[in-house]
Every structure is written in structure tokens, then in C-alpha cells.
PDB file of C-alpha atoms and ligand atoms in Angstrom:
ATOM      1  CA  MET A 159      15.057  -9.894 -44.591  1.00 76.00           C
ATOM      2  CA  ALA A 160      17.652 -10.268 -47.243  1.00 94.00           C
ATOM      3  CA  LEU A 161      20.174 -12.995 -47.398  1.00 97.00           C
ATOM      4  CA  ARG A 162      23.500 -12.571 -49.136  1.00 98.00           C
ATOM      5  CA  THR A 163      25.590 -15.318 -50.620  1.00 98.00           C
ATOM      6  CA  ILE A 164      28.353 -16.458 -48.310  1.00 98.00           C
ATOM      7  CA  ARG A 165      31.665 -16.676 -50.118  1.00 98.00           C
ATOM      8  CA  ILE A 166      33.552 -19.916 -49.745  1.00 98.00           C
ATOM      9  CA  MET A 167      37.269 -20.274 -49.072  1.00 97.00           C
ATOM     10  CA  GLY A 168      39.147 -20.035 -52.337  1.00 97.00           C
ATOM     11  CA  ASP A 169      37.129 -16.998 -53.389  1.00 98.00           C
ATOM     12  CA  PRO A 170      39.745 -14.251 -53.861  1.00 98.00           C
ATOM     13  CA  VAL A 171      37.608 -11.727 -51.973  1.00 98.00           C
ATOM     14  CA  LEU A 172      38.380 -13.599 -48.754  1.00 98.00           C
ATOM     15  CA  ALA A 173      42.099 -12.961 -49.148  1.00 98.00           C
ATOM     16  CA  LYS A 174      41.903  -9.179 -49.527  1.00 98.00           C
ATOM     17  CA  VAL A 175      42.412  -6.378 -47.047  1.00 98.00           C
ATOM     18  CA  CYS A 176      39.181  -4.483 -46.442  1.00 98.00           C
ATOM     19  CA  LYS A 177      38.799  -0.719 -46.549  1.00 98.00           C
ATOM     20  CA  GLU A 178      37.936   1.540 -43.638  1.00 98.00           C
ATOM     21  CA  VAL A 179      34.358   2.728 -43.458  1.00 98.00           C
ATOM     22  CA  LYS A 180      34.086   6.513 -43.577  1.00 98.00           C
ATOM     23  CA  GLU A 181      30.356   6.864 -43.048  1.00 97.00           C
ATOM     24  CA  VAL A 182      27.353   4.649 -42.596  1.00 98.00           C
ATOM     25  CA  SER A 183      25.232   5.311 -45.659  1.00 97.00           C
ATOM     26  CA  PRO A 184      21.791   3.785 -46.170  1.00 97.00           C
ATOM     27  CA  ARG A 185      23.518   1.126 -48.269  1.00 97.00           C
ATOM     28  CA  THR A 186      25.900   0.357 -45.424  1.00 98.00           C
ATOM     29  CA  ARG A 187      22.967   0.021 -43.044  1.00 98.00           C
ATOM     30  CA  GLU A 188      21.312  -2.363 -45.444  1.00 98.00           C
ATOM     31  CA  LEU A 189      24.532  -4.358 -45.651  1.00 98.00           C
ATOM     32  CA  ILE A 190      24.695  -4.614 -41.850  1.00 98.00           C
ATOM     33  CA  ASN A 191      21.080  -5.799 -41.630  1.00 98.00           C
ATOM     34  CA  ASP A 192      21.690  -8.327 -44.375  1.00 98.00           C
ATOM     35  CA  MET A 193      24.827  -9.554 -42.629  1.00 98.00           C
ATOM     36  CA  PHE A 194      22.834 -10.259 -39.462  1.00 98.00           C
ATOM     37  CA  ASP A 195      20.122 -12.033 -41.449  1.00 98.00           C
ATOM     38  CA  THR A 196      22.694 -14.092 -43.323  1.00 98.00           C
ATOM     39  CA  MET A 197      24.604 -14.996 -40.157  1.00 98.00           C
ATOM     40  CA  TYR A 198      21.486 -16.057 -38.237  1.00 98.00           C
ATOM     41  CA  GLU A 199      20.127 -18.023 -41.174  1.00 97.00           C
ATOM     42  CA  ALA A 200      23.394 -19.955 -41.372  1.00 97.00           C
ATOM     43  CA  ASN A 201      23.463 -20.542 -37.598  1.00 96.00           C
ATOM     44  CA  GLY A 202      26.686 -18.603 -37.333  1.00 97.00           C
ATOM     45  CA  VAL A 203      27.889 -16.473 -34.453  1.00 98.00           C
ATOM     46  CA  GLY A 204      29.915 -14.020 -36.503  1.00 98.00           C
ATOM     47  CA  LEU A 205      30.236 -12.748 -40.045  1.00 98.00           C
ATOM     48  CA  ALA A 206      32.610 -10.314 -41.701  1.00 98.00           C
ATOM     49  CA  ALA A 207      31.686  -8.182 -44.720  1.00 98.00           C
ATOM     50  CA  PRO A 208      34.184  -9.866 -47.075  1.00 98.00           C
ATOM     51  CA  GLN A 209      32.343 -13.132 -46.442  1.00 98.00           C
ATOM     52  CA  VAL A 210      29.454 -11.628 -48.384  1.00 98.00           C
ATOM     53  CA  GLY A 211      31.792 -10.128 -50.964  1.00 98.00           C
ATOM     54  CA  ILE A 212      32.052  -6.588 -49.570  1.00 98.00           C
ATOM     55  CA  LEU A 213      35.539  -5.278 -48.843  1.00 98.00           C
ATOM     56  CA  LYS A 214      34.609  -3.039 -45.930  1.00 98.00           C
ATOM     57  CA  ARG A 215      35.813  -3.237 -42.345  1.00 98.00           C
ATOM     58  CA  ILE A 216      32.492  -4.356 -40.880  1.00 98.00           C
ATOM     59  CA  VAL A 217      31.817  -7.345 -38.642  1.00 98.00           C
ATOM     60  CA  VAL A 218      28.666  -8.614 -36.980  1.00 98.00           C
ATOM     61  CA  ILE A 219      28.813 -10.937 -33.984  1.00 98.00           C
ATOM     62  CA  ASP A 220      26.198 -12.595 -31.809  1.00 98.00           C
ATOM     63  CA  VAL A 221      27.419 -15.513 -29.745  1.00 98.00           C
ATOM     64  CA  THR A 222      24.230 -16.046 -27.740  1.00 97.00           C
ATOM     65  CA  GLY A 223      21.535 -15.336 -30.329  1.00 95.00           C
ATOM     66  CA  ASP A 224      20.432 -12.394 -28.225  1.00 96.00           C
ATOM     67  CA  ASP A 225      23.487 -10.164 -28.079  1.00 97.00           C
ATOM     68  CA  PRO A 226      24.105  -8.573 -31.480  1.00 98.00           C
ATOM     69  CA  HIS A 227      27.170  -6.417 -32.021  1.00 98.00           C
ATOM     70  CA  VAL A 228      28.200  -4.395 -35.045  1.00 98.00           C
ATOM     71  CA  LEU A 229      31.891  -3.620 -35.229  1.00 98.00           C
ATOM     72  CA  ILE A 230      32.925  -1.024 -37.793  1.00 98.00           C
ATOM     73  CA  ASN A 231      36.650  -0.335 -38.272  1.00 98.00           C
ATOM     74  CA  PRO A 232      37.426  -2.515 -35.256  1.00 98.00           C
ATOM     75  CA  GLU A 233      40.823  -2.662 -33.609  1.00 98.00           C
ATOM     76  CA  ILE A 234      42.006  -4.916 -30.837  1.00 98.00           C
ATOM     77  CA  LEU A 235      43.277  -2.971 -27.842  1.00 98.00           C
ATOM     78  CA  GLU A 236      44.173  -5.727 -25.422  1.00 98.00           C
ATOM     79  CA  THR A 237      44.263  -9.485 -25.189  1.00 98.00           C
ATOM     80  CA  SER A 238      45.129 -11.869 -22.387  1.00 98.00           C
ATOM     81  CA  GLY A 239      45.058 -15.513 -21.510  1.00 98.00           C
ATOM     82  CA  GLU A 240      44.659 -18.399 -23.857  1.00 98.00           C
ATOM     83  CA  GLN A 241      41.965 -20.821 -24.965  1.00 98.00           C
ATOM     84  CA  THR A 242      42.389 -23.814 -27.223  1.00 98.00           C
ATOM     85  CA  GLY A 243      39.333 -25.200 -28.877  1.00 97.00           C
ATOM     86  CA  GLN A 244      37.441 -25.977 -32.022  1.00 96.00           C
ATOM     87  CA  GLU A 245      36.652 -23.257 -34.467  1.00 97.00           C
ATOM     88  CA  GLY A 246      34.725 -23.145 -37.695  1.00 97.00           C
ATOM     89  CA  CYS A 247      33.814 -20.624 -40.342  1.00 98.00           C
ATOM     90  CA  LEU A 248      30.767 -20.048 -42.507  1.00 98.00           C
ATOM     91  CA  SER A 249      33.151 -19.722 -45.438  1.00 98.00           C
ATOM     92  CA  LEU A 250      34.303 -23.275 -44.893  1.00 98.00           C
ATOM     93  CA  PRO A 251      31.111 -25.194 -44.149  1.00 96.00           C
ATOM     94  CA  GLY A 252      31.329 -28.635 -42.634  1.00 95.00           C
ATOM     95  CA  LYS A 253      34.877 -28.213 -41.357  1.00 97.00           C
ATOM     96  CA  THR A 254      36.349 -27.496 -37.975  1.00 97.00           C
ATOM     97  CA  GLY A 255      39.805 -27.259 -36.496  1.00 97.00           C
ATOM     98  CA  VAL A 256      41.546 -26.577 -33.244  1.00 98.00           C
ATOM     99  CA  VAL A 257      42.840 -23.038 -32.817  1.00 98.00           C
ATOM    100  CA  THR A 258      44.428 -21.325 -29.841  1.00 98.00           C
ATOM    101  CA  ARG A 259      43.131 -17.821 -29.219  1.00 98.00           C
ATOM    102  CA  PRO A 260      43.314 -15.291 -26.401  1.00 98.00           C
ATOM    103  CA  ASN A 261      40.728 -15.945 -23.710  1.00 98.00           C
ATOM    104  CA  TYR A 262      40.059 -12.249 -23.215  1.00 98.00           C
ATOM    105  CA  VAL A 263      39.847  -9.533 -25.836  1.00 98.00           C
ATOM    106  CA  ARG A 264      39.094  -5.836 -25.607  1.00 98.00           C
ATOM    107  CA  ALA A 265      38.534  -3.941 -28.832  1.00 98.00           C
ATOM    108  CA  LYS A 266      37.363  -0.579 -30.024  1.00 98.00           C
ATOM    109  CA  ALA A 267      35.010  -0.080 -32.919  1.00 98.00           C
ATOM    110  CA  TYR A 268      32.260   2.158 -34.246  1.00 98.00           C
ATOM    111  CA  ASP A 269      28.640   1.161 -34.036  1.00 98.00           C
ATOM    112  CA  ALA A 270      26.028   1.465 -36.785  1.00 97.00           C
ATOM    113  CA  ASP A 271      25.669   5.173 -35.950  1.00 97.00           C
ATOM    114  CA  MET A 272      29.437   5.622 -36.242  1.00 97.00           C
ATOM    115  CA  GLN A 273      29.694   6.188 -32.515  1.00 98.00           C
ATOM    116  CA  PRO A 274      32.911   4.847 -31.013  1.00 98.00           C
ATOM    117  CA  TYR A 275      32.623   2.219 -28.314  1.00 98.00           C
ATOM    118  CA  GLU A 276      34.588  -0.554 -26.693  1.00 98.00           C
ATOM    119  CA  ILE A 277      33.672  -4.200 -26.557  1.00 98.00           C
ATOM    120  CA  GLU A 278      35.241  -6.822 -24.371  1.00 98.00           C
ATOM    121  CA  GLY A 279      34.651 -10.504 -24.136  1.00 98.00           C
ATOM    122  CA  THR A 280      35.964 -13.811 -22.940  1.00 98.00           C
ATOM    123  CA  GLU A 281      35.806 -17.352 -24.273  1.00 98.00           C
ATOM    124  CA  LEU A 282      33.523 -17.633 -27.322  1.00 98.00           C
ATOM    125  CA  LEU A 283      33.049 -13.886 -27.701  1.00 98.00           C
ATOM    126  CA  ALA A 284      36.801 -13.318 -27.535  1.00 98.00           C
ATOM    127  CA  ARG A 285      37.334 -16.074 -30.094  1.00 98.00           C
ATOM    128  CA  ALA A 286      34.697 -14.602 -32.379  1.00 98.00           C
ATOM    129  CA  ILE A 287      36.136 -11.097 -32.221  1.00 98.00           C
ATOM    130  CA  VAL A 288      39.628 -12.284 -33.145  1.00 98.00           C
ATOM    131  CA  HIS A 289      38.388 -14.640 -35.861  1.00 98.00           C
ATOM    132  CA  GLU A 290      36.162 -12.038 -37.509  1.00 98.00           C
ATOM    133  CA  LEU A 291      38.738  -9.251 -37.373  1.00 98.00           C
ATOM    134  CA  GLU A 292      41.220 -11.496 -39.164  1.00 98.00           C
ATOM    135  CA  HIS A 293      38.766 -11.785 -42.053  1.00 98.00           C
ATOM    136  CA  LEU A 294      39.080  -8.022 -42.542  1.00 98.00           C
ATOM    137  CA  ASP A 295      42.756  -8.505 -43.333  1.00 98.00           C
ATOM    138  CA  GLY A 296      42.217 -11.439 -45.639  1.00 98.00           C
ATOM    139  CA  HIS A 297      42.965 -14.220 -43.185  1.00 98.00           C
ATOM    140  CA  MET A 298      41.145 -17.453 -42.434  1.00 98.00           C
ATOM    141  CA  TYR A 299      41.338 -19.542 -39.275  1.00 98.00           C
ATOM    142  CA  VAL A 300      42.715 -22.478 -41.258  1.00 97.00           C
ATOM    143  CA  GLU A 301      46.079 -20.701 -41.249  1.00 97.00           C
ATOM    144  CA  LYS A 302      46.196 -21.257 -37.498  1.00 97.00           C
ATOM    145  CA  VAL A 303      44.729 -24.702 -37.152  1.00 97.00           C
ATOM    146  CA  GLU A 304      46.710 -27.056 -34.947  1.00 97.00           C
ATOM    147  CA  GLY A 305      46.736 -30.489 -36.490  1.00 95.00           C
ATOM    148  CA  GLU A 306      44.289 -31.247 -39.250  1.00 94.00           C
ATOM    149  CA  LEU A 307      41.035 -29.775 -40.344  1.00 95.00           C
ATOM    150  CA  MET A 308      38.243 -32.153 -39.485  1.00 95.00           C
ATOM    151  CA  ASN A 309      34.809 -32.814 -40.867  1.00 95.00           C
ATOM    152  CA  VAL A 310      32.089 -31.705 -38.525  1.00 90.00           C
ATOM    153  CA  SER A 311      29.974 -34.741 -39.360  1.00 79.00           C
ATOM    154  CA  SER A 312      32.618 -37.134 -38.156  1.00 64.00           C
ATOM    155  CA  LEU A 313      32.632 -35.474 -34.750  1.00 62.00           C
ATOM    156  CA  SER A 314      29.002 -34.917 -33.960  1.00 56.00           C
ATOM    157  CA  ASP A 315      26.353 -37.408 -32.983  1.00 53.00           C
ATOM    158  CA  GLU A 316      23.750 -37.388 -35.686  1.00 48.00           C
ATOM    159  CA  ASP A 317      22.104 -34.007 -36.182  1.00 48.00           C
ATOM    160  CA  ASP A 318      22.753 -32.081 -33.056  1.00 47.00           C
ATOM    161  CA  ASP A 319      22.182 -28.366 -33.156  1.00 47.00           C
ATOM    162  CA  GLU A 320      25.166 -27.629 -31.065  1.00 46.00           C
ATOM    163  CA  ASP A 321      27.324 -24.742 -32.134  1.00 47.00           C
ATOM    164  CA  HIS A 322      30.717 -26.182 -32.684  1.00 46.00           C
ATOM    165  CA  ALA A 323      32.563 -22.979 -32.507  1.00 47.00           C
ATOM    166  CA  GLU A 324      32.739 -19.467 -33.335  1.00 50.00           C
ATOM    167  CA  ASN A 325      31.078 -19.609 -36.690  1.00 53.00           C
ATOM    168  CA  ALA A 326      29.023 -22.685 -36.481  1.00 49.00           C
ATOM    169  CA  PRO A 327      29.074 -24.509 -39.761  1.00 47.00           C
ATOM    170  CA  ILE A 328      25.905 -24.639 -41.744  1.00 44.00           C
ATOM    171  CA  SER A 329      23.769 -27.512 -40.608  1.00 43.00           C
ATOM    172  CA  ASP A 330      21.977 -29.710 -43.070  1.00 42.00           C
ATOM    173  CA  ASP A 331      19.191 -28.201 -45.084  1.00 40.00           C
ATOM    174  CA  ALA A 332      16.397 -30.356 -43.806  1.00 38.00           C
ATOM    175  CA  GLY A 333      15.932 -29.266 -40.241  1.00 36.00           C
ATOM    176  CA  ASP A 334      14.869 -25.646 -40.387  1.00 36.00           C
ATOM    177  CA  ALA A 335      11.097 -25.984 -40.502  1.00 37.00           C
ATOM    178  CA  GLU A 336      10.556 -24.422 -37.105  1.00 38.00           C
ATOM    179  CA  ASN A 337      12.407 -21.209 -37.676  1.00 37.00           C
TER     180      ASN A 337
HETATM  181 NI1   NI F 596      35.018 -16.988 -40.457  1.00 68.98          NI
END
């Protein structure tokens, strides 16, 4: 397992538009594996390639811990409904804000074998898809926050392991002994 460094908001790479992937080379496969490792290690539910400094249109998502998706060159086909709730981002650890997103999303993408497929989701999965795809165009959820960004610590009781949102912020360093 290889972890990559997660870029933090303010890093110019997070504001750039990513390039389409033409083929999945061995290096691309390695990147995808590393993105999953990095996302799981940080207790996130989604990660986009620019968050590890790579300007390619690749996203990984797993909102349950047991439902991994790779989205290469993803495009949203359909959205409906609305959900308003807290969202966070691994590139802005310790913060959360309220964002309104569609409650249903259907998208097309290519998988790690460059086979086209469609993915659809509601609630957290829908939120994650929209959030991660915005990273590929250089956008962060903070642009859409309603009200103020908040500190996660001021909202949670002690050290709960609850995922606050979409990309759960990194929890404190001390509690990972059992993983
Ligand atoms: Ni994010």
C-alpha cells in the first residue's frame, strides 16, 4: 500500500482543470490503487486525483467502506432533488460546511479497464459524486458553503468516528491502532 500526500486548499494544483485520461497505463493503475489507500487511510469517502497532485480526470469513491468505485473521465448525465447537509473535504481537514446538492445523480464514467459504465446514487453517494467531479475542474466545496465554514471539533462530541460528510475530515492521529 502506498499513501500519497493529500494537497491542502491553497495548493494551486487544486484550482486547475484536469486532463482527460486516454488509457489506463500501469502508472495510472498504481495511481488508482494509491488513491484508494490514501482515501481509506484518511477516513474519507472520496478522493480526486488533483488532491494527490495529479491533474487527471480520475476519482475514487467509497461511501460505505465496502463499495469502491473508480470514475475515469466522469460526466454527470442527470440530477434531481435536493439535499442540504454538512460536507467536508480531505483537502481542508478539520472543517465542515453546509452545502446543498442534488439528492440523486446519474453519471457516466470509465472503469479501471477503460470500460464505460453508468453509476447512480442518492444521498451521500450523490453528494460524493458531485463533490469529487468538481475537483476535476478546480473547484472546492467551500465555494458553495451556505453560511460559515465550521470547525469539526466544535460540532462533535469528543472523538467520535462518525463520518461528517462526504469526505470525512482526518480524525486525530492517536486513534488508529486497531486498523
Ligand atoms: Ni474534496
